[in-house]
XYZ file of C-alpha atoms in Angstrom:
527
model
C 36.847 47.861 -11.188
C 39.447 45.610 -11.680
C 38.875 44.910 -15.669
C 38.840 48.227 -16.799
C 39.380 51.667 -16.835
C 36.301 53.255 -16.776
C 33.746 53.144 -13.881
C 30.802 51.251 -13.245
C 27.152 52.483 -13.025
C 25.299 50.267 -10.197
C 21.845 50.461 -9.130
C 20.134 47.996 -6.337
C 16.566 48.166 -4.774
C 16.971 49.526 -1.183
C 14.094 51.186 0.533
C 14.156 53.910 3.235
C 11.575 55.173 5.814
C 8.680 57.011 4.483
C 9.414 55.009 1.009
C 6.090 53.455 -0.567
C 5.521 49.753 -0.581
C 4.194 46.757 -2.200
C 0.219 46.362 -0.738
C -1.020 42.675 -0.867
C -3.655 40.353 -0.654
C -3.539 36.870 -0.259
C -5.352 35.444 -3.227
C -7.154 31.280 -3.109
C -7.285 30.515 -7.155
C -10.159 27.396 -7.601
C -8.737 25.595 -10.484
C -11.084 22.992 -10.917
C -14.013 25.593 -11.036
C -12.153 28.293 -12.563
C -12.564 31.319 -10.277
C -10.556 33.395 -7.859
C -11.693 33.825 -4.127
C -10.351 37.172 -2.769
C -10.706 38.154 0.980
C -14.051 39.999 1.621
C -11.916 42.668 3.942
C -8.835 43.612 4.158
C -9.383 45.730 7.225
C -7.471 43.385 9.362
C -4.218 44.368 7.143
C -4.323 47.545 5.831
C -1.471 50.231 6.508
C 0.683 46.718 5.285
C 4.649 46.860 5.967
C 4.130 43.043 5.127
C 1.865 40.757 4.646
C 3.627 37.021 4.154
C 2.774 34.725 1.914
C -0.166 32.827 2.637
C 0.034 28.780 3.555
C -2.301 26.439 3.740
C -3.485 24.565 6.833
C -3.462 21.155 7.874
C -7.320 21.575 6.786
C -6.888 22.362 3.474
C -10.082 24.330 3.757
C -7.994 27.929 5.809
C -5.219 29.274 5.178
C -2.812 31.355 7.279
C -0.543 34.287 6.799
C 0.624 36.934 9.017
C 0.106 40.957 8.725
C 2.875 43.473 9.697
C 1.601 46.819 10.579
C 3.313 49.794 8.863
C 5.211 51.824 12.306
C 5.052 48.003 13.346
C 3.051 49.076 16.215
C 0.145 45.740 15.799
C 1.371 42.054 14.502
C -1.392 39.700 13.567
C -1.204 36.090 12.179
C -4.932 36.091 10.264
C -6.682 32.968 9.010
C -8.608 32.868 5.559
C -11.448 29.999 4.603
C -12.453 29.011 0.985
C -14.951 31.889 1.019
C -12.483 34.858 1.643
C -13.278 35.186 5.270
C -10.552 36.728 7.110
C -10.527 36.496 11.302
C -7.401 37.437 14.046
C -5.815 34.273 15.145
C -3.122 35.710 17.324
C -2.457 39.711 17.844
C 0.116 41.468 19.034
C -0.190 45.430 20.053
C 2.571 47.944 21.899
C 2.545 51.677 21.763
C 6.216 52.031 20.688
C 6.638 49.104 18.396
C 6.509 44.819 18.365
C 9.900 43.519 17.692
C 8.547 41.168 14.630
C 12.008 40.247 13.674
C 12.137 37.889 17.202
C 8.506 36.944 16.523
C 8.207 32.958 16.705
C 5.534 30.289 15.106
C 5.522 27.092 14.675
C 2.341 25.390 13.512
C 2.467 22.172 15.204
C -0.593 20.725 14.305
C -4.148 21.364 13.120
C -5.252 22.962 16.318
C -2.084 24.514 17.885
C 0.057 26.817 17.058
C 3.160 28.023 19.511
C 4.005 31.208 19.425
C 6.861 33.989 20.972
C 6.156 37.027 22.450
C 7.294 39.678 24.520
C 3.613 41.107 25.439
C 4.555 40.615 29.217
C 7.931 42.558 28.800
C 9.900 39.666 28.434
C 9.897 37.628 25.891
C 7.846 34.127 26.117
C 6.432 31.206 24.821
C 2.753 31.112 24.436
C 0.304 28.306 22.934
C -2.672 28.791 20.793
C -5.198 26.572 20.424
C -7.688 27.056 16.977
C -10.487 25.255 18.104
C -10.659 27.532 21.624
C -9.788 30.277 20.230
C -7.580 30.637 23.218
C -3.745 31.934 23.663
C -2.169 30.329 26.491
C 1.262 31.463 28.284
C 3.617 28.814 28.608
C 6.664 30.674 30.108
C 6.599 32.567 32.552
C 9.317 35.012 34.414
C 11.977 37.113 34.505
C 14.379 35.801 31.715
C 14.239 35.982 27.905
C 13.257 33.311 25.873
C 16.015 32.975 22.946
C 15.160 30.077 20.741
C 13.152 26.959 20.509
C 15.101 23.658 19.997
C 12.224 21.242 19.393
C 8.448 20.585 20.353
C 6.920 17.851 20.244
C 3.102 16.886 20.807
C 0.810 14.262 20.432
C -3.079 13.588 19.534
C -4.216 14.780 22.883
C -2.135 18.249 22.542
C 0.099 16.967 24.829
C 4.140 17.123 24.287
C 6.784 19.207 26.078
C 9.190 21.765 24.314
C 13.086 22.065 24.682
C 14.154 25.818 24.543
C 17.229 28.357 25.029
C 16.653 31.341 27.484
C 19.227 33.847 29.337
C 18.190 35.224 33.067
C 17.302 32.576 35.126
C 20.538 32.293 36.942
C 20.099 36.130 37.385
C 16.929 36.253 39.657
C 16.762 39.988 39.880
C 17.175 40.432 36.230
C 18.998 43.478 36.249
C 17.253 44.963 39.263
C 20.031 44.392 41.990
C 22.259 47.404 42.940
C 25.913 46.463 42.167
C 28.448 46.611 45.083
C 31.659 47.452 43.234
C 33.619 45.088 45.248
C 34.310 42.634 42.487
C 31.182 40.233 43.498
C 29.313 39.200 40.636
C 25.764 38.678 41.739
C 24.608 35.177 40.532
C 25.423 35.126 37.136
C 25.725 37.127 33.781
C 22.229 37.449 32.982
C 23.341 36.955 29.461
C 23.856 33.371 29.849
C 22.230 30.719 27.688
C 20.952 27.620 29.176
C 18.881 25.504 28.087
C 15.273 24.168 29.247
C 12.729 21.827 28.944
C 8.652 22.019 29.678
C 5.450 20.977 28.582
C 2.826 22.309 26.617
C 0.874 22.627 29.545
C 3.469 25.457 31.520
C 4.374 22.181 33.686
C 7.530 19.928 34.995
C 9.881 23.168 33.807
C 13.105 21.317 34.181
C 16.879 23.209 33.556
C 18.714 20.732 30.998
C 22.094 23.181 31.754
C 22.893 23.911 35.054
C 26.278 24.488 35.276
C 28.142 28.737 35.327
C 28.632 29.982 31.901
C 26.962 30.069 28.549
C 25.858 26.841 26.774
C 25.706 25.719 23.111
C 24.006 22.508 22.698
C 23.935 20.493 19.436
C 20.873 18.319 19.382
C 20.390 14.706 17.349
C 16.800 15.302 15.137
C 14.272 13.569 17.695
C 15.924 15.560 20.717
C 14.191 12.467 22.541
C 17.163 10.776 24.330
C 20.563 13.198 24.723
C 22.614 16.333 23.221
C 26.193 17.485 23.113
C 26.713 20.458 25.055
C 29.660 22.735 25.456
C 29.612 25.631 28.128
C 32.096 28.409 28.976
C 32.434 31.990 29.480
C 34.749 34.821 28.607
C 37.483 33.697 31.295
C 36.215 29.643 31.321
C 37.799 27.089 28.881
C 35.061 25.204 27.375
C 33.628 21.730 28.677
C 31.811 19.488 26.046
C 29.358 17.021 27.508
C 26.692 14.591 26.456
C 23.442 14.849 28.504
C 19.965 13.714 29.038
C 17.087 15.190 26.981
C 14.901 14.122 30.179
C 16.487 15.688 33.084
C 20.000 16.982 31.810
C 22.160 14.762 33.821
C 25.848 14.336 32.363
C 26.037 11.236 30.521
C 29.617 11.424 29.731
C 32.198 14.329 29.991
C 33.517 14.272 26.064
C 36.634 17.325 26.580
C 37.714 19.484 28.618
C 39.658 22.543 27.146
C 43.340 22.704 28.471
C 44.925 26.040 28.126
C 47.641 25.704 29.844
C 49.508 26.717 27.199
C 47.560 30.126 26.074
C 48.576 31.018 29.551
C 51.754 30.093 29.463
C 52.179 32.560 26.869
C 51.029 35.520 29.562
C 47.422 35.615 27.897
C 44.790 37.106 30.382
C 41.195 37.125 29.761
C 39.317 40.787 29.559
C 37.779 41.340 32.817
C 33.609 41.198 33.754
C 32.596 44.757 34.765
C 29.613 45.069 36.485
C 28.205 48.525 37.594
C 24.970 50.751 37.499
C 23.470 52.463 34.734
C 22.233 56.201 34.835
C 19.418 55.080 37.066
C 22.058 53.917 39.860
C 20.792 50.422 40.209
C 20.340 48.650 37.127
C 23.581 46.812 36.471
C 25.421 46.844 33.135
C 27.337 44.158 32.606
C 31.088 44.042 29.942
C 34.506 43.854 29.819
C 37.763 45.419 30.385
C 40.612 44.015 28.269
C 44.280 45.575 29.187
C 47.075 45.266 27.196
C 49.564 42.202 27.163
C 52.237 44.029 28.787
C 49.767 46.048 31.427
C 51.361 47.836 34.348
C 49.620 48.705 37.038
C 51.720 52.009 37.584
C 51.308 53.803 34.343
C 48.445 55.812 33.209
C 46.163 54.247 30.151
C 44.488 55.958 27.911
C 40.451 54.573 28.182
C 38.991 53.233 24.230
C 35.475 52.504 24.207
C 34.442 49.839 20.949
C 30.850 50.077 20.503
C 27.789 48.368 18.494
C 24.576 48.915 20.639
C 20.935 49.150 19.627
C 18.356 47.161 19.789
C 18.095 43.446 18.246
C 20.438 42.102 20.236
C 23.720 42.119 22.683
C 26.893 42.456 21.717
C 29.424 41.738 24.585
C 31.346 38.125 23.675
C 30.050 35.894 26.281
C 32.153 32.635 25.758
C 35.445 31.855 25.519
C 37.561 33.240 22.864
C 41.422 33.066 23.267
C 41.518 36.332 21.090
C 38.433 39.337 21.636
C 39.969 41.105 18.045
C 38.118 44.321 18.615
C 39.184 44.701 21.848
C 42.711 42.991 22.124
C 44.363 44.607 18.576
C 43.602 47.867 19.611
C 44.415 47.235 23.502
C 48.132 45.983 22.180
C 48.624 49.204 21.167
C 48.736 50.560 24.936
C 45.319 51.058 25.975
C 42.533 49.955 27.828
C 39.444 48.839 25.264
C 36.157 48.329 27.118
C 32.838 46.925 25.620
C 29.390 46.950 27.683
C 25.605 46.202 26.800
C 23.925 49.256 27.872
C 20.475 50.481 27.471
C 18.585 50.292 24.308
C 19.848 46.743 23.668
C 17.861 43.521 23.890
C 17.604 40.249 26.127
C 17.317 41.866 29.513
C 13.511 43.144 29.737
C 11.234 45.470 27.178
C 11.988 48.674 29.576
C 15.543 47.875 28.966
C 15.854 48.068 25.244
C 12.257 50.029 24.595
C 14.878 53.246 25.708
C 15.960 53.397 21.655
C 12.635 54.183 20.608
C 12.326 57.429 18.101
C 15.819 58.109 20.425
C 18.461 56.002 18.919
C 21.126 58.801 19.426
C 20.972 57.612 23.252
C 22.588 54.547 22.161
C 22.776 53.563 26.266
C 25.084 56.552 26.579
C 24.424 57.513 30.130
C 24.721 54.030 31.234
C 27.993 53.844 29.329
C 29.565 56.836 30.927
C 28.522 55.898 34.342
C 29.924 52.533 33.728
C 32.886 53.745 32.431
C 33.625 56.114 35.429
C 32.989 53.576 37.826
C 35.638 51.401 36.299
C 38.171 53.815 36.429
C 37.226 54.605 40.364
C 38.113 51.215 40.897
C 41.217 50.946 38.687
C 43.079 54.952 38.882
C 45.523 53.778 35.507
C 42.238 54.017 33.777
C 42.934 57.480 32.340
C 39.414 58.802 31.023
C 40.136 62.071 30.637
C 41.966 60.891 27.329
C 38.381 58.570 26.069
C 38.246 57.176 22.570
C 35.566 54.950 20.749
C 35.085 53.394 17.791
C 32.682 51.295 15.997
C 31.592 50.160 12.738
C 27.748 50.468 10.745
C 25.030 51.115 13.524
C 28.731 51.426 15.721
C 29.643 53.981 13.932
C 26.693 56.602 14.038
C 27.064 55.602 17.795
C 31.011 56.584 17.748
C 30.440 60.135 16.058
C 27.279 60.407 18.012
C 29.451 60.133 20.812
C 31.407 63.572 19.797
C 28.572 64.672 18.939
C 26.318 64.550 21.678
C 29.058 63.670 24.782
C 31.531 65.460 23.433
C 32.740 66.502 26.924
C 33.140 63.079 27.646
C 34.789 61.410 24.344
C 37.515 62.918 23.175
C 38.387 61.045 19.960
C 36.543 59.349 17.856
C 36.528 56.580 14.446
C 33.383 56.155 12.798
C 33.159 53.451 10.447
C 30.390 53.615 7.336
C 28.071 54.848 9.608
C 24.299 55.062 9.159
C 24.840 58.649 10.202
C 20.816 59.992 9.253
C 17.914 57.260 9.839
C 16.107 58.615 6.896
C 18.715 57.642 4.950
C 19.484 53.563 6.247
C 17.149 50.573 5.265
C 13.906 50.710 5.797
C 13.203 47.339 7.897
C 15.804 48.451 10.509
C 15.132 52.511 11.129
C 11.125 52.207 10.908
C 10.801 49.462 13.431
C 12.918 51.814 16.374
C 12.241 55.532 14.991
C 8.358 54.778 13.815
C 6.385 55.584 10.943
C 5.498 58.316 9.512
C 8.936 59.648 9.459
C 8.930 62.870 12.131
C 11.387 65.238 13.827
C 12.600 62.687 15.692
C 14.961 61.057 13.144
C 15.923 65.107 12.818
C 16.900 64.821 16.557
C 18.824 61.654 16.115
C 20.771 62.486 12.842
C 24.884 63.351 13.006
C 24.395 65.211 9.814
C 21.830 67.737 11.401
C 23.688 67.647 14.517
C 27.477 67.829 12.642
C 27.939 71.617 14.091
C 27.873 70.350 17.607
C 31.424 68.061 17.190
C 34.023 68.411 19.655
C 37.165 66.479 19.730
C 39.171 64.416 17.306
C 36.836 62.581 14.512
C 37.534 60.016 11.703
C 35.284 58.979 9.066
C 35.813 56.207 7.100
C 33.044 54.370 4.413
C 33.122 51.860 1.817
C 32.558 53.133 -1.962
C 30.321 49.795 -2.678
C 28.935 49.716 0.761
C 25.606 48.041 -0.023
C 24.342 47.815 3.593
C 24.421 51.978 4.681
C 24.122 54.175 1.795
C 27.674 55.769 1.516
C 26.101 59.499 0.752
C 25.013 59.011 5.120
C 28.662 59.492 5.463
C 29.460 62.067 2.522
C 26.216 64.241 4.157
C 27.964 64.022 7.293
C 31.270 65.491 5.699
C 29.426 67.890 4.121
C 28.244 69.493 7.175
C 31.276 69.196 8.890
C 33.080 71.333 6.020
C 29.962 73.893 6.142
C 29.948 74.111 10.023
C 34.432 74.833 9.482
C 35.242 71.576 11.470
C 38.472 70.031 11.803
C 38.140 66.583 11.066
C 39.660 63.152 8.315
C 37.714 61.422 5.820
C 39.185 58.532 4.452
C 37.263 56.902 1.121
C 38.261 53.594 0.592
C 37.763 52.391 -3.247
C 36.088 49.041 -4.180
C 35.285 48.222 -0.494
C 31.855 47.133 1.130
C 30.453 47.238 4.532
C 33.537 47.956 6.725
C 35.427 48.652 9.727
C 37.909 50.039 7.029
C 40.011 46.886 6.011
C 43.812 47.173 6.274
C 44.476 50.465 5.422
C 41.233 51.425 7.244
C 42.506 49.875 10.243
C 45.895 50.797 10.248
C 44.781 54.802 10.007
C 42.446 53.479 12.576
C 45.270 52.849 14.921
C 47.458 55.505 14.023
C 44.844 58.263 14.702
C 44.652 56.805 18.171
C 48.234 56.394 18.803
C 48.386 60.394 17.731
C 45.514 61.638 19.919
C 45.218 59.691 22.634
C 48.654 57.953 23.572
C 50.242 62.108 21.916
C 53.185 59.575 20.433
C 53.546 60.286 16.952
C 53.373 56.621 14.729
C 55.850 54.836 13.218
C 56.245 55.049 9.591
C 54.439 52.593 6.847
C 57.806 51.504 5.753
C 59.274 51.436 8.773
C 56.754 48.765 10.049
C 57.223 47.007 6.289
C-alpha cells in the first residue's frame, strides 16, 4: 500500500463453482392483521441458484418473482397470491443451459409481460397474456434480438415494440459457404439494425436499412423521431434524424470527414471472412497491418483473443485506432481478431459448443480462418504465430499453447481464469455446469500445464479482484513441477489488467524477441 510499509490483509466475498449459496423464499407480511404468508410449496423454486426479490403486480393481489435453477437448465417466472399459492407463468428449459443474463422481462400492464428468449435457437421477443396463460412469439426468423428500446400498449392490449437486432441483413445467418474471393456475403451478421413490430407480430418495419452497424438514441416517448449513427470498421460515421414510424430520413445531421486521417497513411483493418471447422459456417474477423506495411516482406502473425459465450468481441463500428490490434501491429506484425464458435449472437448451436468445453474457445475455427487468410496473403507467416489476451482471453492464450501448440508458437496470458473451479460462480457454472465434474479438469490450464509447447509469458495483478490471482499462481506451480521454461510477472498493486504500462512493454519485448527474432531496444534507450 502507498501509505504504509507493511502489507494489508484484504478479503472479499467471492463465490466459486460448487460453493453453497443462500436459499430464499418470497414472504408477504400482512401488517394490518399481523400475520406472515409463506409459499405453500417451494417445489417450483428448489435447487436455487437465485430467487429474485418479489414485486407486487398492478392488481396488488399477486406478486411476481423469478427463479434461476442451480446449473441453469431451468428458469421460471413465478406468481404467488395472498394465500401462498405459487404457479408458473413462463418457463425456460434447455438441456445445456439457459443464458439467463440475456433474458428480458418487462411487465407492460396488469395482463401482459414482454419476454425475450432464445428457445427457438435465436433470441426473440414473446408476449405473455396472464389472463389466457399463453406465451405468443412476436418476432421470428434467423436473426438475434439484442435490446428493446420502447414498448407501447393500450387498454385493448394493442401496441408496438421498437427493438435492435443483428442478422437480418445476412439472410443465411452464417450457413453460406465462403468463396475466398474477397466478396463478403450480404452484410456482416453482427451489424446492429433497428426495427418496429406490432405486439401481434404484424407490420414488421426496418427503421435503419443502410449498410453498417447502427447506434440509435430515442426520446423518452419514441413516438416521432430518433437519432441514428451508422458506420462500419471501414466506413466513417453518418448521423441522421429519422422517423420512428417508418425509418425515413428526415435530415442528415452530420457526415464524418476522415480525409485528414487518411492523409496520414491510415488504413482501416480488413474485414476477412472464411469458413470454420465445418467447412461452411463463415467466421468474421479483422486483419490489421502495420502502417508501414510492405507486401514483399514476411510478417509474423499475432492473434488478439477474447472469446467465450455472452457476447461477440470483434469491433464493428468505425474506430480510428483499434488499440489492441494497431499498437502491436506497429511493432512489425500482422494482428488478427475474429469471433469463432463459442461466442454469441449467431445462433444457439454456434454458441453452445462452449458447454462444459470452454477450452475449445473456437480454436478449430480460428486455425482454419488464419490458414485461409495466409493462403490468400502469403506474406502472413503463420509458422511464426503468436497470441495474447487478458482474463478469459488470458486463459485462452495459454490454452492455445497447451491444446494447439503445434500451431501457436508464443503466448502472452494476462490475469487468466486458468481453472474454472477457481473463478467466479456466475460465469463458470453457467457455461461449465453444476455440479462440478470432470469437464472442469479437462478444461483446466493447471491440469494440462505439462502439455506446454512454445514460448510463454504469464502476468497477474497482485490485487486482481475479478479473477483470483491464485489461478495464475497454480499454473506457475504446475509449470515449475513439469520443468517447463516460461516467464512470469507479478505487478504489485495492480488489479485485473492486461499488464499496465510495465506489463504491456514486457509483452511487446516478448513478441519482438520470440517472433521477430530481434533483440528489443533497452528501456533506457527508449527514454
